[in-house]
Coordinates of C-alpha atoms in Angstrom, one line a residue:
X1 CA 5.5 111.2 -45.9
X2 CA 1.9 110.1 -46.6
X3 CA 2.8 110.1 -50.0
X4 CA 5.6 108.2 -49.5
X5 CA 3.8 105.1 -47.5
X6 CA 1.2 104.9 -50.1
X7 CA 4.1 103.9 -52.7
X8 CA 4.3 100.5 -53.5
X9 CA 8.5 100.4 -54.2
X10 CA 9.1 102.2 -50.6
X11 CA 6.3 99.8 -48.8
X12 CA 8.4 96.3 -50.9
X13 CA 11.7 98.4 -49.7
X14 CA 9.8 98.4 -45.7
X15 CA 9.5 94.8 -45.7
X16 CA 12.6 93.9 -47.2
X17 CA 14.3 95.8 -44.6
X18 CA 12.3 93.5 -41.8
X19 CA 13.5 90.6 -43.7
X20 CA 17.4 91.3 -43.4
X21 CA 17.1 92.8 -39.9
X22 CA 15.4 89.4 -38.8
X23 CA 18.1 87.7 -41.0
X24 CA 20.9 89.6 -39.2
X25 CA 19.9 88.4 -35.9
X26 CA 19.3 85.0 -36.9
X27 CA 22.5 85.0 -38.1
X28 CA 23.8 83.3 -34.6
X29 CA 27.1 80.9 -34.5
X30 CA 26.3 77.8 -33.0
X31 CA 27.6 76.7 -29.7
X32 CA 27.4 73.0 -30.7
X33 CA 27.9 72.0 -26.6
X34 CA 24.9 73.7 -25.4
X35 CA 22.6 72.8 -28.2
X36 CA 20.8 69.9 -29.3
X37 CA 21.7 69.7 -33.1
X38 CA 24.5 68.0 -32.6
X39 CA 22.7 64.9 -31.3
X40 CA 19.2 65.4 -34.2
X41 CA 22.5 65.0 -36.9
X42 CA 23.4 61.9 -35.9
X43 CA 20.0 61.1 -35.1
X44 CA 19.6 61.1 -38.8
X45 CA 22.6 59.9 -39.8
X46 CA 21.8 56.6 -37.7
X47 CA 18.1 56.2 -38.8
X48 CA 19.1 56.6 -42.7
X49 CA 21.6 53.5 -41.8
X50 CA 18.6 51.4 -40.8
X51 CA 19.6 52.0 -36.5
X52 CA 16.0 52.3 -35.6
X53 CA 16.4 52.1 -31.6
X54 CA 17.2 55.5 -31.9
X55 CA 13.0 56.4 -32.2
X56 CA 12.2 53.9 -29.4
X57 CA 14.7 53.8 -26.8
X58 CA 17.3 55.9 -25.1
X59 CA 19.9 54.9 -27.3
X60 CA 23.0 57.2 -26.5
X61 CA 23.0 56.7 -22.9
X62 CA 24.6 54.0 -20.7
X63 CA 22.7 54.6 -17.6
X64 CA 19.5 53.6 -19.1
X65 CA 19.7 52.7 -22.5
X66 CA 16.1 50.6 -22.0
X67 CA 14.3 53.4 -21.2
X68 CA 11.2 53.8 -23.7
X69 CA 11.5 56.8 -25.6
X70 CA 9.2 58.5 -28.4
X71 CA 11.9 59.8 -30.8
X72 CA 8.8 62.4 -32.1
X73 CA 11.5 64.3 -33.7
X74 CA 13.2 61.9 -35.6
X75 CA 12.3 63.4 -39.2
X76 CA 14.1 66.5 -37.9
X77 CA 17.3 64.9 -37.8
X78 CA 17.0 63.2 -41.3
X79 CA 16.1 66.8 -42.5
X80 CA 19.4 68.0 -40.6
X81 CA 21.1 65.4 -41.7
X82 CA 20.9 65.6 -45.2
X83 CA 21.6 69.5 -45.0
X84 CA 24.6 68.7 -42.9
X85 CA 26.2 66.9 -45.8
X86 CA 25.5 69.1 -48.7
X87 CA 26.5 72.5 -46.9
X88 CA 27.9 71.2 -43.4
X89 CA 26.7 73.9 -39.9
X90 CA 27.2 77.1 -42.4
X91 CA 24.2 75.1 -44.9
X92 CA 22.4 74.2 -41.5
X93 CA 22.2 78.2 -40.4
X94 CA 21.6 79.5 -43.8
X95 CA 18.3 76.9 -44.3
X96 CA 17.1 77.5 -40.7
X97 CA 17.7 81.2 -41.5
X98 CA 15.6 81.4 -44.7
X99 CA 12.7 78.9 -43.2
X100 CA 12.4 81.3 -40.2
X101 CA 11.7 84.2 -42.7
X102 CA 9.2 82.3 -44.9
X103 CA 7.6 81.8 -42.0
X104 CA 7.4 85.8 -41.4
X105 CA 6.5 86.3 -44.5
X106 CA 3.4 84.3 -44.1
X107 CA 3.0 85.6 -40.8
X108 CA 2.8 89.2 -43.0
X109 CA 0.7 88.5 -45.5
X110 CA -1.8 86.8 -43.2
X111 CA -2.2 90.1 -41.3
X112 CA -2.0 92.6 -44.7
X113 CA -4.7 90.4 -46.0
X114 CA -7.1 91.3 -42.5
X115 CA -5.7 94.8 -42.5
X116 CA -3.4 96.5 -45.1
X117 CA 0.1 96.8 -45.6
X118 CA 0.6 99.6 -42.7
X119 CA -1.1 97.9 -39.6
X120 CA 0.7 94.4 -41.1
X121 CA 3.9 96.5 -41.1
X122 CA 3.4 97.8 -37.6
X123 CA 2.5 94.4 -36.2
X124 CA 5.4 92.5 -37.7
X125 CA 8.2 95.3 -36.3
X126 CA 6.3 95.2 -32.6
X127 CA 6.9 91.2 -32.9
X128 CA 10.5 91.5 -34.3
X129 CA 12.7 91.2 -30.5
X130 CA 10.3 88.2 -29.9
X131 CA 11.2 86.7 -33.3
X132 CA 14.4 86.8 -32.5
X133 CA 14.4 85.4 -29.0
X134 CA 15.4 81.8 -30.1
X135 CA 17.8 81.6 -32.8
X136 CA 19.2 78.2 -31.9
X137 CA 18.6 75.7 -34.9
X138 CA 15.7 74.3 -33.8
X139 CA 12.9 71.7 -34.3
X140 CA 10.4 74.1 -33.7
X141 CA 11.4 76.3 -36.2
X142 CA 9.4 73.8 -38.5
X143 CA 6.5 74.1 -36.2
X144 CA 6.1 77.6 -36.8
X145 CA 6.5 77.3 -40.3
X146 CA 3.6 75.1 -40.5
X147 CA 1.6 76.6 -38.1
X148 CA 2.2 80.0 -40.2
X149 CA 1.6 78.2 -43.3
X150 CA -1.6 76.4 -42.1
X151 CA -3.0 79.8 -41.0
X152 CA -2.3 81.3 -44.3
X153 CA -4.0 78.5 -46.3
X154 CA -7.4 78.0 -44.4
X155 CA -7.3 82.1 -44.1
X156 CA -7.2 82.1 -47.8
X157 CA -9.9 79.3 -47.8
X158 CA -12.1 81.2 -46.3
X159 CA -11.7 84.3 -48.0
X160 CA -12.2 82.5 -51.1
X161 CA -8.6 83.3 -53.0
X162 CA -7.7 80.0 -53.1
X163 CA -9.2 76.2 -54.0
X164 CA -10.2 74.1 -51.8
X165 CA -8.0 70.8 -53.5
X166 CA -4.7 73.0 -53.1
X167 CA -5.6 72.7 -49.1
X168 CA -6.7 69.6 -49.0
X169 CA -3.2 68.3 -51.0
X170 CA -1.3 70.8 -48.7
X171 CA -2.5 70.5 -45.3
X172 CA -2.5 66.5 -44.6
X173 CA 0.5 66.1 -46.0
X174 CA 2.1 69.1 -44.1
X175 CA 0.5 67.4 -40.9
X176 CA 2.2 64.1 -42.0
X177 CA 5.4 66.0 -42.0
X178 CA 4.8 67.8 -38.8
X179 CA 3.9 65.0 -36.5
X180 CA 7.1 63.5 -37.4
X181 CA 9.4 66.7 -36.7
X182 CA 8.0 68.4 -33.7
X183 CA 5.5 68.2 -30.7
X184 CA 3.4 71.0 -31.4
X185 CA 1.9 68.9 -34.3
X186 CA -1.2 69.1 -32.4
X187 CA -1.5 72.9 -33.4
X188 CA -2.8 71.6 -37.2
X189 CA -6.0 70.0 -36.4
X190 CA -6.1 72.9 -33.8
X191 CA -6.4 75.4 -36.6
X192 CA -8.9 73.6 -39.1
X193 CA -11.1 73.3 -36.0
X194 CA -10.5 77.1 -35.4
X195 CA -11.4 78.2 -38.8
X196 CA -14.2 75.4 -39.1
X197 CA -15.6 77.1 -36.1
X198 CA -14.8 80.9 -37.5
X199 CA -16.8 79.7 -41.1
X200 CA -20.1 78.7 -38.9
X201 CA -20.0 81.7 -36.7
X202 CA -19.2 84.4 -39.6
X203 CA -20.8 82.8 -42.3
X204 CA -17.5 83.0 -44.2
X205 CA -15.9 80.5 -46.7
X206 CA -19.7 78.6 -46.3
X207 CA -18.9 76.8 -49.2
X208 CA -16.0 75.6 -48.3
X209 CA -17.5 74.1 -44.8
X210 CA -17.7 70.4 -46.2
X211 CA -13.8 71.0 -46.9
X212 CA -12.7 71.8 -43.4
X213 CA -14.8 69.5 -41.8
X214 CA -13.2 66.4 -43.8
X215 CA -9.9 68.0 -43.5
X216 CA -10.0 68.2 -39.8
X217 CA -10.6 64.1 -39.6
X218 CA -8.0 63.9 -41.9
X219 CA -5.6 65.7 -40.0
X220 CA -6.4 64.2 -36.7
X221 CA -6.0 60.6 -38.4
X222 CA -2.7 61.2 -40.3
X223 CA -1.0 61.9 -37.0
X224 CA -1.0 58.1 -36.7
X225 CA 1.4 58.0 -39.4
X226 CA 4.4 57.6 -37.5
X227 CA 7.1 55.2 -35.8
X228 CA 5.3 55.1 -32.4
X229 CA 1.3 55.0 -34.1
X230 CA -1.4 56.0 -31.1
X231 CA 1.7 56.3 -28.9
X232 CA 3.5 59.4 -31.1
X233 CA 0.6 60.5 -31.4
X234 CA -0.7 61.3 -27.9
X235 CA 2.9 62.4 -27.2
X236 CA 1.8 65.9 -26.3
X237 CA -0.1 65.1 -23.4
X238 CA 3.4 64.3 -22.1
X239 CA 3.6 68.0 -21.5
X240 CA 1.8 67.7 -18.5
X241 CA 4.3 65.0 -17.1
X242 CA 6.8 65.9 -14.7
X243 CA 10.2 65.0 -15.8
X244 CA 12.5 65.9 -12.9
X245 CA 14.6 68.6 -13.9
X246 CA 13.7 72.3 -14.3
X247 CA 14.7 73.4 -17.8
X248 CA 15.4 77.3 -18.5
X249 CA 13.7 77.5 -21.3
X250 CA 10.3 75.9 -19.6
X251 CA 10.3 78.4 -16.8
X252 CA 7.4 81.3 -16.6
X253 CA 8.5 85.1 -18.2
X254 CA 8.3 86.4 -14.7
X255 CA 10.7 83.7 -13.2
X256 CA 12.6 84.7 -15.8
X257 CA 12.5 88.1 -15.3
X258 CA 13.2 87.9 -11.9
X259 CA 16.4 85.8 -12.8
X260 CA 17.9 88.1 -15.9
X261 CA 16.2 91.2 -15.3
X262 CA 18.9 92.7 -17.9
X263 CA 17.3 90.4 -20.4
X264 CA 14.6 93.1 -22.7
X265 CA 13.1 90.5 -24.5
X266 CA 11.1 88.9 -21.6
X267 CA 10.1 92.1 -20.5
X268 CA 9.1 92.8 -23.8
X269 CA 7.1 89.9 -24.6
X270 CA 4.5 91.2 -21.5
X271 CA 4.2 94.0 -23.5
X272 CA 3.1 92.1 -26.4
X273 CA 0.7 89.7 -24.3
X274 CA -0.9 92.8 -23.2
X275 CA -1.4 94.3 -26.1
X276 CA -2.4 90.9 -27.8
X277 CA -4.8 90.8 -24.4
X278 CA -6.6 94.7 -25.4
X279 CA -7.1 93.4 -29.1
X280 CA -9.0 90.4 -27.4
X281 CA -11.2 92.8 -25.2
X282 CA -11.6 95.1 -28.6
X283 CA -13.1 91.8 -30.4
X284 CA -15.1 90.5 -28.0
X285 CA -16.7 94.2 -27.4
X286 CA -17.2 94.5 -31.0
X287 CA -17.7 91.3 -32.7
X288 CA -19.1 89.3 -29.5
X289 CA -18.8 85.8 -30.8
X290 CA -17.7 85.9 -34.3
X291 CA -14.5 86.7 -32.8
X292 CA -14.4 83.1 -30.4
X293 CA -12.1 81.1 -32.5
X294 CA -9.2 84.0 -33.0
X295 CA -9.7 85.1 -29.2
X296 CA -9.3 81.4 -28.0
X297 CA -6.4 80.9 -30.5
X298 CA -5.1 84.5 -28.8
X299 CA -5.5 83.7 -25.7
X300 CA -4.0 80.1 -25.8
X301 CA -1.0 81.1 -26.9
X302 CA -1.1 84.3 -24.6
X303 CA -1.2 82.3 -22.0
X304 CA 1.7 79.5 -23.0
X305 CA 3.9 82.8 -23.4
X306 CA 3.3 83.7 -20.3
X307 CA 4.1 79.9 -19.0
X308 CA 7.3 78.8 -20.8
X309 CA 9.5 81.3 -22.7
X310 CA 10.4 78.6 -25.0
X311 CA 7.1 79.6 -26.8
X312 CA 7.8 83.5 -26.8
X313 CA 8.9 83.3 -30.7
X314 CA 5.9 81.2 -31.8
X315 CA 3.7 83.9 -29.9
X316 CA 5.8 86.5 -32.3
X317 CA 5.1 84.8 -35.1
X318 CA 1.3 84.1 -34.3
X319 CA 1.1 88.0 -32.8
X320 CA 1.7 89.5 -36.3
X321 CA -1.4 88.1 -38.2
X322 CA -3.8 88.1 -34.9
X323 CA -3.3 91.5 -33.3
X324 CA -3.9 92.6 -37.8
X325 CA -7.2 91.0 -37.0
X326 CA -8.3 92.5 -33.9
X327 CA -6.8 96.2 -34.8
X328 CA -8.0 96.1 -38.5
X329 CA -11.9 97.8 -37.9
X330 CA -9.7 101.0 -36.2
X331 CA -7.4 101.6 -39.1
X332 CA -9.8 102.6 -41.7
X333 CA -9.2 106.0 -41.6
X334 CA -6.6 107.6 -43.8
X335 CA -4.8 109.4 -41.0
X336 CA -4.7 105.9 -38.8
X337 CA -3.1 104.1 -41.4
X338 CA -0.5 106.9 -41.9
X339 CA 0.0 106.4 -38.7
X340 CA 0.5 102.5 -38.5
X341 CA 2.7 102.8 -41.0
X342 CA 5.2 106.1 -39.4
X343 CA 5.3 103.5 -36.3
X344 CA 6.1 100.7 -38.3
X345 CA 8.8 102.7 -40.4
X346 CA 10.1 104.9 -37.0
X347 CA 10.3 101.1 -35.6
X348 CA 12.7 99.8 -37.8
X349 CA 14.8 102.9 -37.2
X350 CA 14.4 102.4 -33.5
X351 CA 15.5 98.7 -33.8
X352 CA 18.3 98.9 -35.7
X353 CA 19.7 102.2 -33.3
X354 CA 18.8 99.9 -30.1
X355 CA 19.4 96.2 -31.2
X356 CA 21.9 96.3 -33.6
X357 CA 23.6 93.1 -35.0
X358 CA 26.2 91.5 -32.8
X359 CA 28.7 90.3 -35.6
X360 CA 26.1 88.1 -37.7
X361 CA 27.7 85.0 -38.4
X362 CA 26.6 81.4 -39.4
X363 CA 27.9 78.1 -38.9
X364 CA 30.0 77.0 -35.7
X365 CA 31.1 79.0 -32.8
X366 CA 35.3 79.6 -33.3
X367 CA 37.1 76.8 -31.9
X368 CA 34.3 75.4 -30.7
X369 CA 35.0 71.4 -31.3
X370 CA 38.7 71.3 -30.2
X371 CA 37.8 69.7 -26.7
X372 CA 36.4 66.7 -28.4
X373 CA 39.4 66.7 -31.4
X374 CA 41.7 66.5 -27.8
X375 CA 39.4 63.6 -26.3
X376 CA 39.6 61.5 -29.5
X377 CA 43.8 62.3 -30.4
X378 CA 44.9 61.3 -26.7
X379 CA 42.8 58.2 -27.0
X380 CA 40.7 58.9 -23.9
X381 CA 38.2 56.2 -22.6
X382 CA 34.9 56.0 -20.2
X383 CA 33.0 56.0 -19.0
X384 CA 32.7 59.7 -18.8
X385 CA 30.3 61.6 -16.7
X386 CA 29.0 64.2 -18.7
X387 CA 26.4 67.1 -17.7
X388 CA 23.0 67.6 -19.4
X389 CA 24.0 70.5 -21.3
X390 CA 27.1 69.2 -23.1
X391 CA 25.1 65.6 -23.9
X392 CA 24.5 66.2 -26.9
X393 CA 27.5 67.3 -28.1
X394 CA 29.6 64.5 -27.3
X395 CA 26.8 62.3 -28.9
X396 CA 27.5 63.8 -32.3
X397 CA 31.4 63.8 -31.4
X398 CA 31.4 60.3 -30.1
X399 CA 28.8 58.7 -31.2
X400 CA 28.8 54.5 -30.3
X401 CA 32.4 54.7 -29.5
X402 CA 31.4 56.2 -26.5
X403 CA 27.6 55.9 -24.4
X404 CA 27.0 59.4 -22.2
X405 CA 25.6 59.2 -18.6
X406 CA 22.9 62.2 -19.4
X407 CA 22.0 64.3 -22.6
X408 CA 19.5 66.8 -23.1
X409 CA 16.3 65.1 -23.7
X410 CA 14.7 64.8 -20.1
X411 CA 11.9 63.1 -21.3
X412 CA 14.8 60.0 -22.1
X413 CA 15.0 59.3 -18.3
X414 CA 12.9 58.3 -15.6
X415 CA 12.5 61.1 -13.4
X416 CA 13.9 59.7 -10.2
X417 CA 17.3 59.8 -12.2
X418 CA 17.3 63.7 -12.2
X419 CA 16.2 63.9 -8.7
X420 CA 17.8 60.7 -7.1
X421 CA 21.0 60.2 -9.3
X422 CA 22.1 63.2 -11.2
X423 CA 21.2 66.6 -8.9
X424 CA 22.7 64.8 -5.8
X425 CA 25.9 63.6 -7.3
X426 CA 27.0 67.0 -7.7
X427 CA 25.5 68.2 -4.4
X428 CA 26.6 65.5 -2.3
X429 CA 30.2 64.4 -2.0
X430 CA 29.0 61.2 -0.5
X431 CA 26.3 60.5 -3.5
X432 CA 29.0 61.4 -5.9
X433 CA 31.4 58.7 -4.3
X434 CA 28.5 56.3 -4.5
X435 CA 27.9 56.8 -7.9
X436 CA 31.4 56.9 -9.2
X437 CA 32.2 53.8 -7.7
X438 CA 29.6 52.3 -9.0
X439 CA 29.9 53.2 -12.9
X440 CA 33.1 53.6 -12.7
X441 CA 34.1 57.3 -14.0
X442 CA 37.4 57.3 -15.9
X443 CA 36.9 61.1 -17.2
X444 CA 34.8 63.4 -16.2
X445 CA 33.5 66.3 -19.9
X446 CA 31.4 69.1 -18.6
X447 CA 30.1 72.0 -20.2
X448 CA 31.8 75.0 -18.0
X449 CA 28.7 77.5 -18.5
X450 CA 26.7 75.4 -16.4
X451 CA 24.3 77.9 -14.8
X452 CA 22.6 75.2 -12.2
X453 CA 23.2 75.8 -8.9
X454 CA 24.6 72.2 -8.5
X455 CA 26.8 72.5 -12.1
X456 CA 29.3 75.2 -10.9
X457 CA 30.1 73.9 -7.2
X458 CA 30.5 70.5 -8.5
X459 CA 33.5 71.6 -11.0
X460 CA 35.0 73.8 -7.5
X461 CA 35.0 70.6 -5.5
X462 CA 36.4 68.7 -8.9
X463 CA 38.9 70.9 -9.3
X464 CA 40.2 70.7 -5.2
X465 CA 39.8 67.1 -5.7
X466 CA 42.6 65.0 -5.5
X467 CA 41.6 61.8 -7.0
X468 CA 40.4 63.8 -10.4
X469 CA 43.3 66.2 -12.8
X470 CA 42.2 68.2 -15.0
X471 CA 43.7 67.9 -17.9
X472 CA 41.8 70.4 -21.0
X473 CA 40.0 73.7 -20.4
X474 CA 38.9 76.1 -22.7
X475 CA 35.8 78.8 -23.4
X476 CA 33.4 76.0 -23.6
X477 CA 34.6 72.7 -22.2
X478 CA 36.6 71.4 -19.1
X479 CA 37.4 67.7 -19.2
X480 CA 39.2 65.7 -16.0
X481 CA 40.6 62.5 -15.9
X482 CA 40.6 60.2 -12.8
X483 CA 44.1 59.4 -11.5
X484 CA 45.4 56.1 -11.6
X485 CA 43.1 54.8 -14.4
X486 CA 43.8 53.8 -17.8
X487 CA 44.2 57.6 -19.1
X488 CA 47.2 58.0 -16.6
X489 CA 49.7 58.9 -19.7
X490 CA 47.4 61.5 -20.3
X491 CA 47.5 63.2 -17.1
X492 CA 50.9 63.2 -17.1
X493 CA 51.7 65.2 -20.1
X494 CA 48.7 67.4 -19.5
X495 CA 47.7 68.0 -16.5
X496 CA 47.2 71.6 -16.1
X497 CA 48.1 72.9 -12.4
X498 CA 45.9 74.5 -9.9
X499 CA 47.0 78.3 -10.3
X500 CA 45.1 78.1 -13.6
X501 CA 42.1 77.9 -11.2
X502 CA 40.4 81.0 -9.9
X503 CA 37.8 79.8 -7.2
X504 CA 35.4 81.8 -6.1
X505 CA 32.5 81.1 -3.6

């Protein structure tokens, strides 16, 4: 078996085998009515016809379409966009697919080139359920591809395989890129500074010192380059703003936990954080200062891990080359190696036994649009109350033939509308009353996997409501019509009765 590990054909066979098992579980249909890409699509279809309200106001919404809005995405919808139209949602999950693993493979050779090929191995499989964790197309998903990417250039830098101009070129206009496509733009400048600080301290790449201190201005000063200038580019600190409305994916692993404790993956990404946390104690014992920038960068994104699960899968990808550096010193021995390889190799076999594949499948969920194809051939009109979830959805469906009352970008509305408007209507019969008297609710599109503890009793009282019929239902959607308004015809050749109905409580 030592034998074996040491050959260079089974070691390329080793990582391609990480490469289609991460591809097999990214391999996710989409569930276009719980998912934001439906709304970044038109996003870029709009912007590319010259509608540029879309990157300063809440456009889509008729509640309050005034509302200032950084659009600091808006280059990810031109990007989805344009793949949208030469391969459609299958094109769109094959390109996220093969960014997400040139990303790991960066992530890979960023930790082989601190270690070797066995402790990289072993690294990458430990990180592989946390890679997986958010499969959704994503604008993130170009965030850790540039924050992998960034990494692997400056670490080259340093280690002097690779000119400084190829860096310079790369790296500013990456950043350009980046601060157009996602919030976590800021993590650019964060790593020149990191490995500007990591050259002083170690002595390494000292040539190359002038380099990273230019590049770091540079890279702070091209985030100005975009739609909202000084604006766009503070928009992280908006991170710290309250926004009104508790999003899953921003709650802490342990709240999770305590809410899904079938879900692995949460528990397994403490396991992770403390085994990222004993590499940082192993540096700091060993290297005592020299080790500053990669324990800061370690711990900062330990700690966001632990804070918002959103950010489990850029810890993943950041785990593989960091816990490489911390672990390298103790693999020098023969016998370790072996052995960082056997876990790496047993892990694969362990992952495919325990998380196999569920039916790997790109493009759109089955049957997934026909709620909106029955909206648009009965002729339906709003003003519809729709729920968060399914917002953006019916933007890409519906587009300006029809405004939404809430979409999924919380940071589109003032917060008192969450906490005021929205939560109470489906709380409160009364505020509900209020509020549908005064826009004036002809239908009423909700996403039925609502998991808020306002979503579900709202569709019970709906449902036992006689003023409101529901008139289509299916896996994803439920859609009511209020009696007596201009969509009568359609409640009466479709409303569905109330034994259809199981209600629970």
């Amino acid at each position: 078996m030592f034998i074996i590990l040491r050959n260079q054909a089974f070691k390329i066979l080793l990582l391609l085998s990480c490469l289609v098992l991460l591809a097999l579980h990214l391999a996710v249909p989409i569930n276009l009515t719980a998912v934001d890409i439906g709304r970044h699509i038109k996003n870029g279809e709009l912007i590319l016809k010259g509608q540029t309200q879309v990157l300063y106001k809440n456009f889509y919404s008729f509640t309050y379409p005034d509302y200032p809005f950084i659009n600091h995405h808006w280059f990810f919808g031109v990007i989805s966009y344009f793949t949208f139209c030469l391969g459609g949602f299958e094109g769109l999950s094959i390109f996220y697919i093969i960014l997400l693993l040139l990303t790991f493979l960066l992530a890979f050779d960023s930790a082989r080139r601190y270690s070797n090929f066995n402790l990289a191995c072993f690294c990458s499989v430990s990180s592989l359920l946390l890679l997986i964790s958010r499969a959704e197309i994503r604008p993130e998903g170009f965030s850790v591809f540039f924050t992998a990417l960034d990494f692997w250039l400056l670490q080259r830098l340093l280690q002097r395989s690779i000119s400084a101009w190829l860096v310079w070129t790369i790296i500013p206009i990456v950043q350009i890129i980046w601060v157009n496509t996602h919030i976590f733009f800021f993590l650019g400048p964060l790593l020149v500074g990191l490995f500007l600080w990591q050259a002083k301290l170690t002595g390494e790449g000292k040539a190359g010192l002038g380099v990273l201190k230019r590049l770091l201005l540079v890279t702070v000063c091209v985030n100005l380059i975009n739609p909202s200038g000084l604006w766009g580019m503070l928009t992280p600190f908006n991170g710290f703003k309250k926004f009104g409305y508790a999003l899953a994916e921003n709650q802490s692993v342990f709240f999770m936990i305590h809410r899904f404790p079938a879900n692995v993956i949460y528990k397994y990404d403490l396991l992770a954080a403390l085994m990222m946390i004993a590499g940082i104690v192993l540096a700091l014992r060993r290297d005592g200062k020299k080790a500053m920038p990669m324990v800061f960068l370690a711990g900062l994104i330990t700690v966001a891990t632990f804070k918002a699960v959103r950010l489990i899968m850029p810890f993943g990808f950041l785990f593989i080359p960091l816990s490489a550096y911390f672990y390298a010193p103790y693999i020098k021995k023969a016998w370790v190696s072996f052995a960082a390889g056997f876990v790496g190799f047993a892990g694969i076999i362990l992952f495919v036994c325990l998380m196999p594949p569920a039916h790997p499948q790109v493009g759109l969920m089955p049957n997934v649009n026909v709620s909106a194809e029955f909206y648009k051939q009965m002729g339906l009109r709003g003003p519809i109350f729709s729920n968060y979830d399914i917002g953006g959805y019916l933007i890409y469906h519906l587009g300006a033939q029809e405004k939404v009352f809430v979409d999924n970008r919380q940071e589109a509305f003032p917060p008192e509308f969450f906490q005021d408007v929205y939560i109470p209507m489906q709380e409160k019969p009364a505020v509900w009353n209020a509020m549908s008297g005064k826009y004036g609710f002809n239908v009423i599109y909700f996403y039925r996997h609502d998991i808020t503890p306002w979503g579900q009793g709202f569709l019970i009282d709906r449902v036992r409501d006689p003023a409101w019929a529901p008139v289509f239902v299916d896996d994803y959607a439920i859609i009511f019509v209020r009696r007596g308004s201009i969509n009568q015809g359609v409640i009466d050749h479709f409303e569905l009765p109330q034994s259809m109905f199981k209600i629970a409580r």
